[in-house]
Each structure stands twice: as structure tokens, then as C-alpha cells.
mmCIF file of C-alpha atoms in Angstrom:
data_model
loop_
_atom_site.group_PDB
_atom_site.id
_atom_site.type_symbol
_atom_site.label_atom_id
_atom_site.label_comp_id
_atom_site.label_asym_id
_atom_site.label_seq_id
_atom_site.Cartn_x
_atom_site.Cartn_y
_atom_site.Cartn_z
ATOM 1 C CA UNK A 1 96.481 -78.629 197.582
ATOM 2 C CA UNK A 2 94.558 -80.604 194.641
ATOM 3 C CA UNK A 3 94.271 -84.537 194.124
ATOM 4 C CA UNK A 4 94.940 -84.983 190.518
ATOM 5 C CA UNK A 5 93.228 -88.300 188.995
ATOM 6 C CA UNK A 6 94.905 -89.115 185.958
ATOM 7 C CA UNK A 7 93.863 -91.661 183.071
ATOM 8 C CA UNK A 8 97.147 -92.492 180.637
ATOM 9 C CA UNK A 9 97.480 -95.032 177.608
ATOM 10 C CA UNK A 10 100.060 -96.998 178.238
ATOM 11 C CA UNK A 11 102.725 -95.522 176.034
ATOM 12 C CA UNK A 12 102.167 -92.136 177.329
ATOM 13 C CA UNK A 13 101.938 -93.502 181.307
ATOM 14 C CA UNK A 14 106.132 -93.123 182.202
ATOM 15 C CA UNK A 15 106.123 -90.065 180.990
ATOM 16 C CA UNK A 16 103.330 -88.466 183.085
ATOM 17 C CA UNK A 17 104.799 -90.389 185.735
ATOM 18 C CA UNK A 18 108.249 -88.579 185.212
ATOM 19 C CA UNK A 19 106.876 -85.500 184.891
ATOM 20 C CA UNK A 20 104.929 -85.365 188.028
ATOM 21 C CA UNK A 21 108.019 -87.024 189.440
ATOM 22 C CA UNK A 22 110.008 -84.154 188.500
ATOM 23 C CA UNK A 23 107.962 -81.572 189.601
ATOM 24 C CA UNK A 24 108.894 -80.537 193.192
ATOM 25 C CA UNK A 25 105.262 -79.220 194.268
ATOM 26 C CA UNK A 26 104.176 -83.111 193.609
ATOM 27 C CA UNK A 27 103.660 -85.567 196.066
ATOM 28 C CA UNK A 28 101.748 -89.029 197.441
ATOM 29 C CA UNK A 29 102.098 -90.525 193.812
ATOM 30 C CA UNK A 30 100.692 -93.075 193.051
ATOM 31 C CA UNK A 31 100.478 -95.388 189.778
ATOM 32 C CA UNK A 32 97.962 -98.384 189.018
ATOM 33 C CA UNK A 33 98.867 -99.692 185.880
ATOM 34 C CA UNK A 34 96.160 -100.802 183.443
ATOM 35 C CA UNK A 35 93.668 -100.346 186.187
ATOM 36 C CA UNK A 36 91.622 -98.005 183.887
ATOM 37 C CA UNK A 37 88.792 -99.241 181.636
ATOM 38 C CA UNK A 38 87.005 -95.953 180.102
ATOM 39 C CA UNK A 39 89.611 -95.267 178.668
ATOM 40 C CA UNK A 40 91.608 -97.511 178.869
ATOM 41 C CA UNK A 41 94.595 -97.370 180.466
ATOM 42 C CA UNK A 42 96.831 -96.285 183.655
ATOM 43 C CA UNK A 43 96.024 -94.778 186.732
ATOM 44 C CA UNK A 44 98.065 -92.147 187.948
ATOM 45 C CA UNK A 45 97.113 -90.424 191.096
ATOM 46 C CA UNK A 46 99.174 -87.627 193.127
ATOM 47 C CA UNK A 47 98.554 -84.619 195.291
ATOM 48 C CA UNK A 48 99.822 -81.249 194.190
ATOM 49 C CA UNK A 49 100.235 -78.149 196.161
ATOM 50 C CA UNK A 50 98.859 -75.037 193.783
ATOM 51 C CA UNK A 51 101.338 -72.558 193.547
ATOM 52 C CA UNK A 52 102.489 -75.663 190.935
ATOM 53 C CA UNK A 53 99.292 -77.087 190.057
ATOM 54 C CA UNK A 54 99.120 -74.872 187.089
ATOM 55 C CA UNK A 55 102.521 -76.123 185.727
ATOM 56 C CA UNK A 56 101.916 -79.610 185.929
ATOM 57 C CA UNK A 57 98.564 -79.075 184.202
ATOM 58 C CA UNK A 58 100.667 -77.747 181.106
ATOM 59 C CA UNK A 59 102.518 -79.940 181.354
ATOM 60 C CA UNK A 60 100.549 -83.275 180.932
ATOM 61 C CA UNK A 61 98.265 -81.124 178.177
ATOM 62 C CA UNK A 62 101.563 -80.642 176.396
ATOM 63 C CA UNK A 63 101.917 -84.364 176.329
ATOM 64 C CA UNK A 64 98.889 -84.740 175.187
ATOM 65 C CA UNK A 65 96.816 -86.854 178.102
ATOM 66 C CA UNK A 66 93.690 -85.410 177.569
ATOM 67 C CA UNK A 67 93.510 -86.690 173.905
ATOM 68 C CA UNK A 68 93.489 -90.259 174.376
ATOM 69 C CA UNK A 69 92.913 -90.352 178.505
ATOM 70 C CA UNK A 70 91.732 -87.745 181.448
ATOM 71 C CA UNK A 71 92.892 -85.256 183.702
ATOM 72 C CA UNK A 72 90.975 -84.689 186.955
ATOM 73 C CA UNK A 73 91.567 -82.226 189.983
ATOM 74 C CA UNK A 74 89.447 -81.752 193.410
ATOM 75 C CA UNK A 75 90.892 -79.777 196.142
ATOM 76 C CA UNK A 76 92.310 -81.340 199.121
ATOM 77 C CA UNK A 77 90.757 -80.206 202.482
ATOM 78 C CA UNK A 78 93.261 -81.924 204.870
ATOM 79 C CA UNK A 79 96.376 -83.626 204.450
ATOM 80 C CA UNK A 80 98.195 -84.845 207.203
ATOM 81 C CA UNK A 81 102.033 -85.209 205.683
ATOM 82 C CA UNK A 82 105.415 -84.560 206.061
ATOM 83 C CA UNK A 83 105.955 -85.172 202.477
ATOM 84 C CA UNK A 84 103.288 -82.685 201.317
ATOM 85 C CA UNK A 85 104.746 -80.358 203.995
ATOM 86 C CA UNK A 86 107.944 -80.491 202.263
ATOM 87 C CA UNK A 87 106.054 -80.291 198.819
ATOM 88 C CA UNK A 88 104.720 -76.674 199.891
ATOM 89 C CA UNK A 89 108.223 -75.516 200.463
ATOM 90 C CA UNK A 90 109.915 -76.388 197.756
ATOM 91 C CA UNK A 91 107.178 -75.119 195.199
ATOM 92 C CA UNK A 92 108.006 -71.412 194.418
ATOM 93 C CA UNK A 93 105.336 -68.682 195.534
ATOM 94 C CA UNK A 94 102.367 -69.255 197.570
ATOM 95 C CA UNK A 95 99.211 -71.469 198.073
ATOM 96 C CA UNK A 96 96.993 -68.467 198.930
ATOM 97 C CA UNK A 97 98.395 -66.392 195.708
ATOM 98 C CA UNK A 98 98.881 -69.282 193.372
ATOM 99 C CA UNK A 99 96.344 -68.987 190.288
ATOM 100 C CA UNK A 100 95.175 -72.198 188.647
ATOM 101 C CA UNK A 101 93.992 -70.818 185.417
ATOM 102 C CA UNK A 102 92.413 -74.306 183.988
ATOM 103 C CA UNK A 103 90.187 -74.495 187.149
ATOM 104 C CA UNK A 104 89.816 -70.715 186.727
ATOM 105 C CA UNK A 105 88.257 -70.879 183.223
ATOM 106 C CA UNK A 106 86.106 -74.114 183.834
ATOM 107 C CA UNK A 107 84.549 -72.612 187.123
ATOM 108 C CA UNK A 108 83.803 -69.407 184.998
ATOM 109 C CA UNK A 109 82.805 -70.603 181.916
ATOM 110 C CA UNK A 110 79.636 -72.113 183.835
ATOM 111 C CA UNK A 111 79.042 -68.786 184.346
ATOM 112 C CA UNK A 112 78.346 -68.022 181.058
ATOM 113 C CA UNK A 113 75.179 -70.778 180.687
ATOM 114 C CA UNK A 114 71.890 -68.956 179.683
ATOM 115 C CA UNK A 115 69.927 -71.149 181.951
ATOM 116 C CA UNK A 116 66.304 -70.591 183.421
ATOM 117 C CA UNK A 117 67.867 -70.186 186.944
ATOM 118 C CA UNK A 118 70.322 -67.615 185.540
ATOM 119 C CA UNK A 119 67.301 -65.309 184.203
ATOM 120 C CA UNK A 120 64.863 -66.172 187.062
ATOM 121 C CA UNK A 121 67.900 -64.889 189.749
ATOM 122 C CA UNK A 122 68.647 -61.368 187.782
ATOM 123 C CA UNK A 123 65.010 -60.834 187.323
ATOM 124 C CA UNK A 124 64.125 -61.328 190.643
ATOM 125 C CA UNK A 125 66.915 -59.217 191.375
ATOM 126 C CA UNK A 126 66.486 -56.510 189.277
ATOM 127 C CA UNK A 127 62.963 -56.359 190.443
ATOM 128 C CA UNK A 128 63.442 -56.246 193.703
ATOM 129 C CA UNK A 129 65.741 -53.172 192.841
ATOM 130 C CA UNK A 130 62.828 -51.384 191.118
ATOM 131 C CA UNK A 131 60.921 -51.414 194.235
ATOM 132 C CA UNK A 132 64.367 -50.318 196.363
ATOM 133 C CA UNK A 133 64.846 -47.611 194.011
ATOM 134 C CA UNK A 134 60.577 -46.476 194.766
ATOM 135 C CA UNK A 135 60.665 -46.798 197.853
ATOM 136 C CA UNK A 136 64.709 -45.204 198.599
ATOM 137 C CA UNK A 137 65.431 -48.420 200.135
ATOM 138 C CA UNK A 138 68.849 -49.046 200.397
ATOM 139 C CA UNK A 139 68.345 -52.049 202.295
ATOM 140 C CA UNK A 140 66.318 -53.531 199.004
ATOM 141 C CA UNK A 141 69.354 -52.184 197.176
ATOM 142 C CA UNK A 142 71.973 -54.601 198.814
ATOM 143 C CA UNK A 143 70.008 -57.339 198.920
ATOM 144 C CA UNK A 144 69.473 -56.971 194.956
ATOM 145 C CA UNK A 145 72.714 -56.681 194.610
ATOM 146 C CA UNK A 146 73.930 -59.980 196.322
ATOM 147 C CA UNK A 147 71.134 -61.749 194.256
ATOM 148 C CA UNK A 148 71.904 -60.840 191.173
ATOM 149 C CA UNK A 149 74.213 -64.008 189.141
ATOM 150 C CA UNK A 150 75.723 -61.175 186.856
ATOM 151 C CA UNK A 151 79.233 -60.892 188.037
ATOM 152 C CA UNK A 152 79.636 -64.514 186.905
ATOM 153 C CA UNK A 153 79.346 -63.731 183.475
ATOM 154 C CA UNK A 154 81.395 -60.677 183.952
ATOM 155 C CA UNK A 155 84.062 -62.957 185.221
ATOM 156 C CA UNK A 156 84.522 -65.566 182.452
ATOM 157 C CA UNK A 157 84.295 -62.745 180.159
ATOM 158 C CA UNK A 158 87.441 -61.236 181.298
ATOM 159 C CA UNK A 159 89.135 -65.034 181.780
ATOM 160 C CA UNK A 160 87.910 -65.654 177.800
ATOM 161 C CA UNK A 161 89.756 -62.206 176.769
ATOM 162 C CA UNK A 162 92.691 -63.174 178.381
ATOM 163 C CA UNK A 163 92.947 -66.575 176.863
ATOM 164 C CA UNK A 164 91.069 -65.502 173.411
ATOM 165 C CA UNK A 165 88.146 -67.920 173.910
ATOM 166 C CA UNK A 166 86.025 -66.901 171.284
ATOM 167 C CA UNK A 167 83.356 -68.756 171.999
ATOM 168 C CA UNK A 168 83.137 -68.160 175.865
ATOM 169 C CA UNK A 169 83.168 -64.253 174.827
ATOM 170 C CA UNK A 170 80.301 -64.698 173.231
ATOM 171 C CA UNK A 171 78.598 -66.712 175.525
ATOM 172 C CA UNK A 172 79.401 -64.094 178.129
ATOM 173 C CA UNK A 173 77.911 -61.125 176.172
ATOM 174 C CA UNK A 174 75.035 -63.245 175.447
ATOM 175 C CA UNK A 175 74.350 -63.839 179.026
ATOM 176 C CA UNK A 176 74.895 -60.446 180.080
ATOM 177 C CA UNK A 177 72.749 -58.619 177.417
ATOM 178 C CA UNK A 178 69.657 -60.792 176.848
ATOM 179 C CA UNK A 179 69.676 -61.036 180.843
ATOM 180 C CA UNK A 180 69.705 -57.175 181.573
ATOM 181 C CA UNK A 181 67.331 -56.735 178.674
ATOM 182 C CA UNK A 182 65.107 -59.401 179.968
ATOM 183 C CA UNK A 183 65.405 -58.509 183.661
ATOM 184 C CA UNK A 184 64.630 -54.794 182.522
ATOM 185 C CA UNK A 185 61.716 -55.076 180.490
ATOM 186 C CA UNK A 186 60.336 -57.399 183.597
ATOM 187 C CA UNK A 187 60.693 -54.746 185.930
ATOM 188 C CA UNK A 188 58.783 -52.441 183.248
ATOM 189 C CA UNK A 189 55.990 -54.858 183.141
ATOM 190 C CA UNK A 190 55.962 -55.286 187.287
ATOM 191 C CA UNK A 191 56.658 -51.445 187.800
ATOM 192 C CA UNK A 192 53.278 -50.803 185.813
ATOM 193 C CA UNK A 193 51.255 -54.017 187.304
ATOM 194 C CA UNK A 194 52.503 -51.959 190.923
ATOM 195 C CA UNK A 195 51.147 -48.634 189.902
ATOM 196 C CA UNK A 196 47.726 -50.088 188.572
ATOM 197 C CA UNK A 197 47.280 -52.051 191.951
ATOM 198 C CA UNK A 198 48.189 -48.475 193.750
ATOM 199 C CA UNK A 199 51.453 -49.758 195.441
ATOM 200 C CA UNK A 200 53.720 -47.359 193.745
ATOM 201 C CA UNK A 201 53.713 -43.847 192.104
ATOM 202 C CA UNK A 202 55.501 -41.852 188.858
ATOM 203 C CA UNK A 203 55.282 -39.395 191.885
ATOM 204 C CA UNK A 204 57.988 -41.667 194.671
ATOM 205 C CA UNK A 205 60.555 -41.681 191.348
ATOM 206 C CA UNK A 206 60.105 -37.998 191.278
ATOM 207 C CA UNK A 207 60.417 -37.399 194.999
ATOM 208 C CA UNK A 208 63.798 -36.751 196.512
ATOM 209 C CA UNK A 209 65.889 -39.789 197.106
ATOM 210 C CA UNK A 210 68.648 -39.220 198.774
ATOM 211 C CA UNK A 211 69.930 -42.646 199.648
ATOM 212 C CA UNK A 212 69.880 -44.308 196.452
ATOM 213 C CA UNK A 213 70.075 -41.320 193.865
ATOM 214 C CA UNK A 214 73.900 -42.226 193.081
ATOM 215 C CA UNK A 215 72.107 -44.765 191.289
ATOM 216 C CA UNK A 216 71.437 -42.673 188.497
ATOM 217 C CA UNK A 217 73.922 -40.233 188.937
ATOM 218 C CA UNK A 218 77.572 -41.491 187.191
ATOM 219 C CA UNK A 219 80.717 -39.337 187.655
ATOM 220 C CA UNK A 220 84.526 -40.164 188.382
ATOM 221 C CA UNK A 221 83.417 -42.048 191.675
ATOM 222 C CA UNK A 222 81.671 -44.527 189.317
ATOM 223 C CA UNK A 223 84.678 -45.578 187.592
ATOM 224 C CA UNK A 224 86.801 -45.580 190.373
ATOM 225 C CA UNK A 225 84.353 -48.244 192.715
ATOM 226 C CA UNK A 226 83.791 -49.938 189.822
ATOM 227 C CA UNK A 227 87.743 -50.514 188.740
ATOM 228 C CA UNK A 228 88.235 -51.690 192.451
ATOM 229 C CA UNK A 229 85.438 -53.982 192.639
ATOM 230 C CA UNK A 230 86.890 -55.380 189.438
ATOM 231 C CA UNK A 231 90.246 -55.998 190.850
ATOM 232 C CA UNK A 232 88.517 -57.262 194.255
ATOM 233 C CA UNK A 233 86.310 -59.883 192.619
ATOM 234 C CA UNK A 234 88.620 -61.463 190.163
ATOM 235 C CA UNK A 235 91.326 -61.828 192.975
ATOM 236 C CA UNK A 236 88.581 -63.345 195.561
ATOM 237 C CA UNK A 237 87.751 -65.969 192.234
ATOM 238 C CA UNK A 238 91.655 -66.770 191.582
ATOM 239 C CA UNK A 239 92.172 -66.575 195.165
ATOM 240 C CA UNK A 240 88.704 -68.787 196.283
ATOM 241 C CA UNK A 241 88.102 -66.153 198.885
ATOM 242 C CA UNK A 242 84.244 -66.502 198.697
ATOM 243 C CA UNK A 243 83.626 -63.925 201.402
ATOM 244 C CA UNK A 244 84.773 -61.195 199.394
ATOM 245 C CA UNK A 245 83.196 -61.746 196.242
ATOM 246 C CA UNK A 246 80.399 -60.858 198.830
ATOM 247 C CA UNK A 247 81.349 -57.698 199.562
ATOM 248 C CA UNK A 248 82.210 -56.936 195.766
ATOM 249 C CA UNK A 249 78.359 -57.832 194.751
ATOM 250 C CA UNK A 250 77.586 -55.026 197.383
ATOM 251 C CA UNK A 251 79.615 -52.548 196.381
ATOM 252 C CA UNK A 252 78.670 -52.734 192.523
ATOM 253 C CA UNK A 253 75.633 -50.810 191.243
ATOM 254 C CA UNK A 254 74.787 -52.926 188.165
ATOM 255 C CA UNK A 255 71.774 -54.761 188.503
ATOM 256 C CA UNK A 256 70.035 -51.279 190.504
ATOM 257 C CA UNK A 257 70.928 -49.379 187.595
ATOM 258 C CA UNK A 258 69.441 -51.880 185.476
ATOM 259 C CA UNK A 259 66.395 -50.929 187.294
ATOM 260 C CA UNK A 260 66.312 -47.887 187.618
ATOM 261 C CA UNK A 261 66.848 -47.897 183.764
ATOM 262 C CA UNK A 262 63.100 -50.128 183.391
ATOM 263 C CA UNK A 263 61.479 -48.161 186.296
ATOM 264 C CA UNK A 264 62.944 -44.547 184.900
ATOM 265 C CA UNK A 265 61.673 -45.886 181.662
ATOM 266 C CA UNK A 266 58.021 -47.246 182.952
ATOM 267 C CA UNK A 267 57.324 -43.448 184.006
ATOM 268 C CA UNK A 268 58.808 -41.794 181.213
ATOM 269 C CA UNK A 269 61.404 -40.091 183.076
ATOM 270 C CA UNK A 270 63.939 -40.674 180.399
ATOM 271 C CA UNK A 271 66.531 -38.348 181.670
ATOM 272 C CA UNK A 272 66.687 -40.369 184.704
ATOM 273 C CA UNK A 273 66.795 -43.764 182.202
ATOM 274 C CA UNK A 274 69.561 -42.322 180.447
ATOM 275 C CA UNK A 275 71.822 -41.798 183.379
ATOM 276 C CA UNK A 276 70.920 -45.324 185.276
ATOM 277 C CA UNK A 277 72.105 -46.837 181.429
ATOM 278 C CA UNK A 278 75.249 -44.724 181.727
ATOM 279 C CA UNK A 279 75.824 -46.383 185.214
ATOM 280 C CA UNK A 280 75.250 -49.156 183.988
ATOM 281 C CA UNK A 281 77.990 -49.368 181.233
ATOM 282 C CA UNK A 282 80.502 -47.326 182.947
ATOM 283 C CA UNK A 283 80.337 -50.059 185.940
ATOM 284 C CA UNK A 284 80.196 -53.480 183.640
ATOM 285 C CA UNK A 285 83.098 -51.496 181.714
ATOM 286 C CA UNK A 286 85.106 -50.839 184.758
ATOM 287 C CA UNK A 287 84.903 -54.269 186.085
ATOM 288 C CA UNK A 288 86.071 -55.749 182.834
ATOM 289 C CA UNK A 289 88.846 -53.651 182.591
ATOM 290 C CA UNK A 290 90.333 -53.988 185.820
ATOM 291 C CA UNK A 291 89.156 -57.945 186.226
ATOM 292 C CA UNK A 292 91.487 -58.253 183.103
ATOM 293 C CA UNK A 293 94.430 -56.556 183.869
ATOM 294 C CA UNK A 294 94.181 -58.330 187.542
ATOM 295 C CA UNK A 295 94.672 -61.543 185.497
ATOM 296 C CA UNK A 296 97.168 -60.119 183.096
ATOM 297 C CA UNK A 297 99.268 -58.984 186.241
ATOM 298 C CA UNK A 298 98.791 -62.202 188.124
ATOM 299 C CA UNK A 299 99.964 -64.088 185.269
ATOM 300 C CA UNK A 300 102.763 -62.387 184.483
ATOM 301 C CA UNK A 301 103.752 -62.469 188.264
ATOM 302 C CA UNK A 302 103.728 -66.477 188.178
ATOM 303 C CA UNK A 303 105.588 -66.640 184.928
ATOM 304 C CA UNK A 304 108.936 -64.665 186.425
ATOM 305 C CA UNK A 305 107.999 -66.592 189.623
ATOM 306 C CA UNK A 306 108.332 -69.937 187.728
ATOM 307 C CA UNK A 307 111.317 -68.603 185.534
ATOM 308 C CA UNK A 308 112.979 -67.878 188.451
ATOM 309 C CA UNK A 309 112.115 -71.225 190.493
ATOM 310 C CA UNK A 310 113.390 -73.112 187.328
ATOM 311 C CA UNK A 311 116.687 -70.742 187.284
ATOM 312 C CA UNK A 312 117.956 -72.032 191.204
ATOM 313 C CA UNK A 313 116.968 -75.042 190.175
ATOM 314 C CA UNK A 314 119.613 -75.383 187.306
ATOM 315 C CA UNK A 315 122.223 -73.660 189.622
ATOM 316 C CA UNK A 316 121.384 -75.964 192.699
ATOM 317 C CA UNK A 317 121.873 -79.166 190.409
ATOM 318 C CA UNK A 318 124.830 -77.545 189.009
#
């Protein structure tokens, strides 16, 4: 369930009022009339359940609210009601399924900030693959992978396709290709500091690796773990299961082939380079693909649901 906060100029503040009225996933309303000072205004409060939360968020932007007042939601983590019990029945679908796509494309699009931390995380991460990759660690491997930040940009990019944010695209790609490149050529740079302090060898690169040679190794297998992790992460965003975005960060060899790319590349091995950057592309490809069409199907899922909600509505007033 959210708690929506809402902020309406007076000639606009019956209608939101009706509309959230109307809506049978609403309840606890609650309006404070010219309570509001920045902006000015009324204050209209109400808990929502979320299999309708999306609805009533179109709704009040197709009236406008946000132009001249606020709309604010924070999720609910108890409520004690009879009314809100009711509330969850009568809205159509469910809570666990429902997809709030305004909350969806805010948390992402935070994703998509070049920030220091952003850079620091992949190239720690990708570093710490470099030596995993050396040493045919796989432990160093997962752990790489769970640091890594890159599945957030990966994220909003598929969200901003969906909805044709431009400008969120770009910010995505942006994030994505100046920190690979960045995280890379950092790994080139520690890779080589390594060898010159006689930690690491051209030699352990060469040297069979069976745990961790999949790394640089694409075929069919590639595209099919990366199509599922694709499918797994968007639904554990849309879904707020954090514990298996987890497990998707695992299973996703992105940030490892980044550096196996830079180490591959540090020795001169460009063979090996070449196949790591074919891993590479072939999993943030595969996670696109399948993150989008996740969304596209859960979206067209919640529009029959709410065409047909709307439908035995009609009949049952009729």
C-alpha cells in the first residue's frame, strides 16, 4: 500500500477528491483544506493499495496537479484496517504483481547519475575481477559481481525505451559506457602496477582456468543466462523483491568480462580481449532485451486487467 500526500489549488481540490473517491483501491482519505502554504493550497491525503496506485497516479497527472501543486507517495509498512482490507479486494489484480511505473522510472532514473560513487563502485569492481580472473577465483568473481552498480543503469535504460525518455536513454548509455571504459582502462593501469610489484603474471592469464574461462568464452548459453537474468531483475525492481536482484548480479558476467577485456588487453592477449568484449555486449544486450519486453508484457497485462476491472464495474452499477 502507498500514502499519497497531495498538494491541490483550490479549484482543482474536489476533483482530486472525487477521483480518489471513486477509485475503489482508495482509502483513509483525508482532506485539509487550505492547509498548504508552498504551494498553496489543499491537502489531500489517502492510502492506496498498488495494484491501483498506478491508475490514480494518471489520473491526478491528467488533471493536471503536478502543474500548479504536488503529488507524493511512500509505501505503507503496516496498516491496521478493515477499510484498507476491503480496499485490497476490490482493486483488480494483485499487490505483489501490481507495477507502479511512476515510482518505477523515478527509482531508476537515479540510476542513471554519473556520480563519483557510481565510478568508484564499478572500478573497484571491475578490479577486483581482474585479480579473480588471475588468480581463477571464482569467489573474487561473485563478489565483483554483486559490487558492481551497473545493472542500475541497465534498468532505467530499458524503463526510458519503454516510455521514450530521451533524455534518460542517454543518460543511461552515458553511464554505462564512460563507466566500463573507465573501470577498464583502471584495471589496465592496476593489472600492470601488479605485474611490476611481482603479484601477477602474463603467464596466470595464459595458464588453464577452468573455473572462470566462460568468462571469455560466449556461445548460445550466454544469451540464454543473460535473457533470464534480464527478465529476473526487472521483475525483482517492479516487484521490490530486493533479494533477487541479488541473485541476478551473480548470475550476470558483465563487469568480469569487462575485466577480463583490460587484463586480456594489459598482456596483449587480444584474442582473449576480443571474446571477454563479445561477452560483454552479448550479456548488456540480452538483459536489455528481455528487461524490456518484461515491462512491455507487464504492462500490457495491467491494461486488460484494468479494462476488465472497469468492464464489471459498468455491469455491477448497471
Amino acid at each position: 500500500m502507498l500514502h499519497l500526500r497531495v498538494i491541490a489549488p483550490k479549484d482543482q481540490s474536489e476533483a482530486v477528491a472525487d477521483l480518489l473517491a471513486a477509485d475503489p483501491g482508495v482509502t483513509h482519505l483525508v482532506v485539509l483544506p487550505g492547509v498548504a502554504r508552498q504551494p498553496r493550497g489543499d491537502l489531500i491525503q489517502c492510502d492506496v493499495v498498488r495494484e491501483s496506485a498506478d491508475n490514480v497516479l494518471q489520473g491526478l497527472q491528467r488533471l493536471g496537479v503536478e502543474a500548479r501543486g504536488g503529488i507524493a507517495a511512500d509505501d505503507v509498512e503496516l496498516t491496521i484496517s478493515a477499510a484498507a482490507d476491503r480496499a485490497a479486494e476490490e482493486a483488480p489484480g494483485s499487490g505483489a504483481d501490481a507495477v507502479v511505473w511512476d515510482e518505477i522510472a523515478a527509482k531508476t532514473g537515479e540510476q542513471t547519475e554519473l556520480s563519483g560513487t557510481y565510478l568508484v563502485l564499478i572500478i573497484v569492481a571491475t578490479m577486483i575481477a581482474g585479480i579473480g580472473v588471475l588468480l581463477d577465483q571464482p569467489i573474487l568473481i561473485v563478489g565483483a559481481m554483486v559490487v558492481g552498480p551497473e545493472f542500475g543503469p541497465l534498468a532505467a535504460l530499458c524503463v526510458a525505451l519503454l516510455r521514450r525518455r530521451l533524455g534518460v536513454i542517454g543518460r543511461s548509455v552515458q553511464a554505462l559506457t564512460v563507466g566500463f571504459l573507465a573501470a577498464m582502462v583502471a584495471t589496465v593501469l592496476s593489472t600492470w602496477a601488479l605485474t611490476a610489484a611481482g603479484l601477477v603474471s602474463k603467464e596466470m592469464l595464459l595458464a588453464d582456468r577452468p573455473l572462470t574461462d566462460f568468462i571469455w568464452r560466449p556461445d548460445a548459453l550466454s544469451w540464454v543466462v543473460g535473457l533470464l537474468a534480464g527478465v529476473a531483475g526487472m521483475l525483482s525492481l517492479t516487484s521490490k523483491k530486493s533479494g533477487s536482484l541479488v541473485g541476478v548480479l551473480i548470475s550476470v558476467t558483465t563487469v568480469p568480462a569487462a575485466a577480463n577485456v583490460a587484463v586480456a588487453a594489459a598482456y596483449g592477449v587480444w584474442d582473449e580481449a576480443g571474446g571477454s568484449a563479445l561477452q560483454l555486449v552479448i550479456n548488456v544486450c540480452a538483459i536489455v532485451v528481455a528487461g524490456l519486453l518484461t515491462l512491455v508484457v507487464q504492462q500490457l497485462w495491467w491494461w486488460n486487467l484494468a479494462r476488465r476491472s472497469r468492464r464489471s464495474r459498468r455491469s455491477a452499477a448497471g
